[in-house]
mmCIF file of C-alpha atoms in Angstrom:
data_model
loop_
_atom_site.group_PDB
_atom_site.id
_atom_site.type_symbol
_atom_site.label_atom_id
_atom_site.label_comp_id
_atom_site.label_asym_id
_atom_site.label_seq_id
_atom_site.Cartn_x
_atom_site.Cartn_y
_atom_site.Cartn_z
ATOM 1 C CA UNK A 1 42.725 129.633 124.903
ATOM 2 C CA UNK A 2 41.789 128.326 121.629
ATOM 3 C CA UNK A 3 44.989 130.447 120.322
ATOM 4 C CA UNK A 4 47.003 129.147 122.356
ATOM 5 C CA UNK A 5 46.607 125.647 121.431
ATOM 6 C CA UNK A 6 46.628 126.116 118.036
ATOM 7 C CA UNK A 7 50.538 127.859 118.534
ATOM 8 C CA UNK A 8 51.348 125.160 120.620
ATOM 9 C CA UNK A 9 50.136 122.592 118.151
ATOM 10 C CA UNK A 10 52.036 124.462 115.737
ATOM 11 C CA UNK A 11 55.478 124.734 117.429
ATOM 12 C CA UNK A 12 55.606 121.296 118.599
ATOM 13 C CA UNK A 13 54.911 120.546 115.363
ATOM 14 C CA UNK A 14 57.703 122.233 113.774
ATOM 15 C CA UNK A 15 60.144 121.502 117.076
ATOM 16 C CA UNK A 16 59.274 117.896 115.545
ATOM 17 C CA UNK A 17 59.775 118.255 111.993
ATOM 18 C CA UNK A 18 63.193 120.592 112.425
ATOM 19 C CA UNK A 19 64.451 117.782 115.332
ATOM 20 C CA UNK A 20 64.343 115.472 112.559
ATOM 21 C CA UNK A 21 66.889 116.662 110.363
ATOM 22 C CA UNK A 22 70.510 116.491 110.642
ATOM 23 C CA UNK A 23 72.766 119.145 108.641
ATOM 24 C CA UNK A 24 76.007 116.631 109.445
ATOM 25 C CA UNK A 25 76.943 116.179 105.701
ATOM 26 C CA UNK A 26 78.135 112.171 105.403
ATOM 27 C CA UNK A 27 81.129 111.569 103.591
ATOM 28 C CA UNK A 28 81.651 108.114 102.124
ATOM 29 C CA UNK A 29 85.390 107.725 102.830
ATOM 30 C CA UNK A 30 85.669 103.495 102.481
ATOM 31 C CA UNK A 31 85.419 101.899 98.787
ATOM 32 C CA UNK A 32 85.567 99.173 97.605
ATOM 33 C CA UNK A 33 88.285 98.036 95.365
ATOM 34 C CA UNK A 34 90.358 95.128 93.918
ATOM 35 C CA UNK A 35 93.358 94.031 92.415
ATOM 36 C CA UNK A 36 93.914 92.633 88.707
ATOM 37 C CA UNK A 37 96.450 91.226 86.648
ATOM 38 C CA UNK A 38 97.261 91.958 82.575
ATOM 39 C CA UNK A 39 97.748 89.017 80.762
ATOM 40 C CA UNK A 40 100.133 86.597 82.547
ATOM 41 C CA UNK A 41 102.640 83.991 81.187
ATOM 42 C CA UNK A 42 102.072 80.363 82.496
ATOM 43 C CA UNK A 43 105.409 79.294 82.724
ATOM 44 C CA UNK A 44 108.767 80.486 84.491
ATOM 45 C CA UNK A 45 112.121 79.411 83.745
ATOM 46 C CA UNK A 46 114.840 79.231 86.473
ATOM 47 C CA UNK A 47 116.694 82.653 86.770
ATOM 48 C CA UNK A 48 113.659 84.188 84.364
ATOM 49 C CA UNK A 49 112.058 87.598 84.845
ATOM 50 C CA UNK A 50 108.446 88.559 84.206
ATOM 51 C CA UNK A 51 106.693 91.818 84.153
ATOM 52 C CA UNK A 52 103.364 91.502 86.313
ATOM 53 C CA UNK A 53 101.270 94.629 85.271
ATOM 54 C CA UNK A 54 98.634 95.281 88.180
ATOM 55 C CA UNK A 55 95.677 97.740 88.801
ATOM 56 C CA UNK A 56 94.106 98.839 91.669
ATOM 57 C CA UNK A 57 90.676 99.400 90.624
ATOM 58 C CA UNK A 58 88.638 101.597 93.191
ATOM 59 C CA UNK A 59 84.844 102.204 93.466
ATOM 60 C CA UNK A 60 85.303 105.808 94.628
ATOM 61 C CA UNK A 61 87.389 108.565 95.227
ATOM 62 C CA UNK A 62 88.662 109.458 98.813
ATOM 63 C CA UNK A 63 91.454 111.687 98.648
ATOM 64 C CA UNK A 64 92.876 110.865 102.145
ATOM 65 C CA UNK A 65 92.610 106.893 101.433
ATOM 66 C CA UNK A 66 96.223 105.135 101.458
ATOM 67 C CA UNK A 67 96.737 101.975 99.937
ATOM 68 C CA UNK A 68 99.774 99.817 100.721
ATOM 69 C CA UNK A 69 100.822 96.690 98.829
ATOM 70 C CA UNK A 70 102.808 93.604 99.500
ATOM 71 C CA UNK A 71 103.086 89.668 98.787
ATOM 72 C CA UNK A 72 103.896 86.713 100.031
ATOM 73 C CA UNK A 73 105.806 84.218 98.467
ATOM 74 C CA UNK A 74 103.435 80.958 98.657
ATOM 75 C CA UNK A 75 105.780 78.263 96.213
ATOM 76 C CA UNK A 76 108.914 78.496 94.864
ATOM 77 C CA UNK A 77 111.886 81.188 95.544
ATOM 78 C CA UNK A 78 112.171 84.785 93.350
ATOM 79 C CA UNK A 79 112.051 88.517 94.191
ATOM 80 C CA UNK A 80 109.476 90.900 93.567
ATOM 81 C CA UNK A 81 110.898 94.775 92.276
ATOM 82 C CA UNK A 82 109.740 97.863 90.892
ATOM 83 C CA UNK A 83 110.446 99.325 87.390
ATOM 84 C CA UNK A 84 113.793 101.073 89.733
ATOM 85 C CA UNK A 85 114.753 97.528 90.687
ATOM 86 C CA UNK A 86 113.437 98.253 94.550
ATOM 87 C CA UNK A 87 112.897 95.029 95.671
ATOM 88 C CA UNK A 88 109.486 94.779 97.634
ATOM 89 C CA UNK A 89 110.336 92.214 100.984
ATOM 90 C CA UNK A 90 108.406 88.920 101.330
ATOM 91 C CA UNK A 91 105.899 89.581 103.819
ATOM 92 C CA UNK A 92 105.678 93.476 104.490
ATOM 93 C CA UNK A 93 103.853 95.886 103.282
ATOM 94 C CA UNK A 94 104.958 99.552 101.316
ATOM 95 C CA UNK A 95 102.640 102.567 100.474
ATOM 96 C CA UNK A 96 101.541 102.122 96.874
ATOM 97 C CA UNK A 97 102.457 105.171 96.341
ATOM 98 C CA UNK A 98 106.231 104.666 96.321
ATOM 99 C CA UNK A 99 106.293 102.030 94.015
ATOM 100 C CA UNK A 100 108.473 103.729 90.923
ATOM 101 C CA UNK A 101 105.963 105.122 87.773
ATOM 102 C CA UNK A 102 102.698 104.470 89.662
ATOM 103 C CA UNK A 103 100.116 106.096 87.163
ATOM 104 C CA UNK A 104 97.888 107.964 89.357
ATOM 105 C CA UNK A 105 96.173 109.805 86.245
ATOM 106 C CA UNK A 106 92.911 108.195 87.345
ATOM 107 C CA UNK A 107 92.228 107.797 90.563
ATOM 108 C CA UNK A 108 89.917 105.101 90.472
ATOM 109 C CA UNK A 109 91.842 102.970 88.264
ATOM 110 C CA UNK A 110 96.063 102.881 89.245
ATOM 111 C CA UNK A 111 98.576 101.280 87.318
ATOM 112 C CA UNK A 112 102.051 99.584 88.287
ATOM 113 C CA UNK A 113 104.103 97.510 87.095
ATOM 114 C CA UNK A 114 106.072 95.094 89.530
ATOM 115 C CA UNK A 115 108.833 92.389 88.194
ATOM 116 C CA UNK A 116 109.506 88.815 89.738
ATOM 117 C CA UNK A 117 112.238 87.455 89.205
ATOM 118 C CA UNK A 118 112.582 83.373 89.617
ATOM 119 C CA UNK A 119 115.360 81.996 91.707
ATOM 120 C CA UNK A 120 113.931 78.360 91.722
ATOM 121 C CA UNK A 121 113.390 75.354 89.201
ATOM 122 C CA UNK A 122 110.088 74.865 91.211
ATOM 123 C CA UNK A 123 106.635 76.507 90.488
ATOM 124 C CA UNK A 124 106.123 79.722 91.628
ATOM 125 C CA UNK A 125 103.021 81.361 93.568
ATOM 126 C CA UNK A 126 102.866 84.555 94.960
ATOM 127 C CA UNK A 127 100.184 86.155 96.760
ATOM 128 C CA UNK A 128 99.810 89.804 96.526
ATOM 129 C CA UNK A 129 98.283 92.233 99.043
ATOM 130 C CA UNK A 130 96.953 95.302 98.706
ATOM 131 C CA UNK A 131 95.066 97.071 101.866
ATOM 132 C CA UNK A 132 93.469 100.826 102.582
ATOM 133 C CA UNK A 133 93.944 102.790 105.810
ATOM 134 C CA UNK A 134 90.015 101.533 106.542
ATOM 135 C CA UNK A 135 91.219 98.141 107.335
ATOM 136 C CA UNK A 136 90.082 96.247 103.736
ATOM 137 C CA UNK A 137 92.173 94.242 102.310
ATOM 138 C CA UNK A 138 92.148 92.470 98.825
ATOM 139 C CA UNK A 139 94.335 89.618 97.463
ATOM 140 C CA UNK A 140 95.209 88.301 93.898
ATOM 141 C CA UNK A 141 96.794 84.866 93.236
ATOM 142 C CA UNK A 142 99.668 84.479 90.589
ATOM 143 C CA UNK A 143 100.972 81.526 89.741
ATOM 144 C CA UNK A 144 103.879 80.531 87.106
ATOM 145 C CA UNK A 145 104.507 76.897 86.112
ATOM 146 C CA UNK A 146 108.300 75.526 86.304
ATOM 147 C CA UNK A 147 109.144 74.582 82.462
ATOM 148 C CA UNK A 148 111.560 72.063 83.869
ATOM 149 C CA UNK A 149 108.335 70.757 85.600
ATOM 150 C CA UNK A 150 106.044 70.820 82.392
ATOM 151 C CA UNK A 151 109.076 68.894 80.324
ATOM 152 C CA UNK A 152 109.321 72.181 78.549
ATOM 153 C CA UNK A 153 113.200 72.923 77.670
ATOM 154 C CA UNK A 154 114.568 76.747 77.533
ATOM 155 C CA UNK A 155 114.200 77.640 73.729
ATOM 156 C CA UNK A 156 111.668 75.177 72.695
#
């Protein structure tokens, strides 16, 4: 009787101990990331062009995260392009990954280079958007001051 205790005491134990585990391996699949800017003029002549050089700076590796990117035209009037002159659209979004000479060499750390080009005597702010397939989404403010509205003149 004894015996049988003891076993009992002994399986319920382990029934406990092996209950208690879980051999579901986790994989983290959302990172976090953001969006930065290379050294940025501060001022934009009417009809000028500047290079905005971006990186999308992730936390971790997923391989079946997507990105897409986009931006909205807050002040002023210009066009955003690639280094093929494919011209983004105001207010929709395009997989990152079609955006022309995306270096992809490291994952966690992408590189583009987008163009705006400034159709307006006004200042100029654009908002760009980058978002994964897990619903984040990051933003990153660029703003260009109109040299007719500093007093600056073209060639000074």
């Amino acid at each position: 009787m004894k015996m049988k205790l003891i076993i009992s005491g002994i399986m319920l134990t382990l029934l406990c101990l092996l209950s208690g585990c879980d051999d579901k391996l986790e994989v983290q699949q959302a990172y976090d990331f953001s969006l930065t800017s290379w050294y940025l003029q501060k001022t934009i002549a009417s009809d000028e062009t500047v290079e905005i050089r971006l990186t999308l700076n992730r936390n971790g590796n997923y391989e079946e995260a997507g990105y897409q990117v986009g931006y909205i035209q807050m002040e002023g009037s210009g066009e955003v392009y690639d280094k093929k002159n494919v011209r983004l659209v105001n207010r929709e979004m395009q997989p990152l990954d079609s955006i022309a000479e995306l270096d992809s060499s490291d994952p966690c750390h992408q590189v583009f280079t987008l163009f705006y080009h400034n159709r307006s005597s006004k200042n100029a702010e654009i908002k760009f958007v980058i978002a994964d397939n897990f619903h984040q989404e990051r933003e990153l403010d660029v703003s260009f001051q109109s040299e007719t509205e500093t007093g600056l003149k073209i060639g000074q």
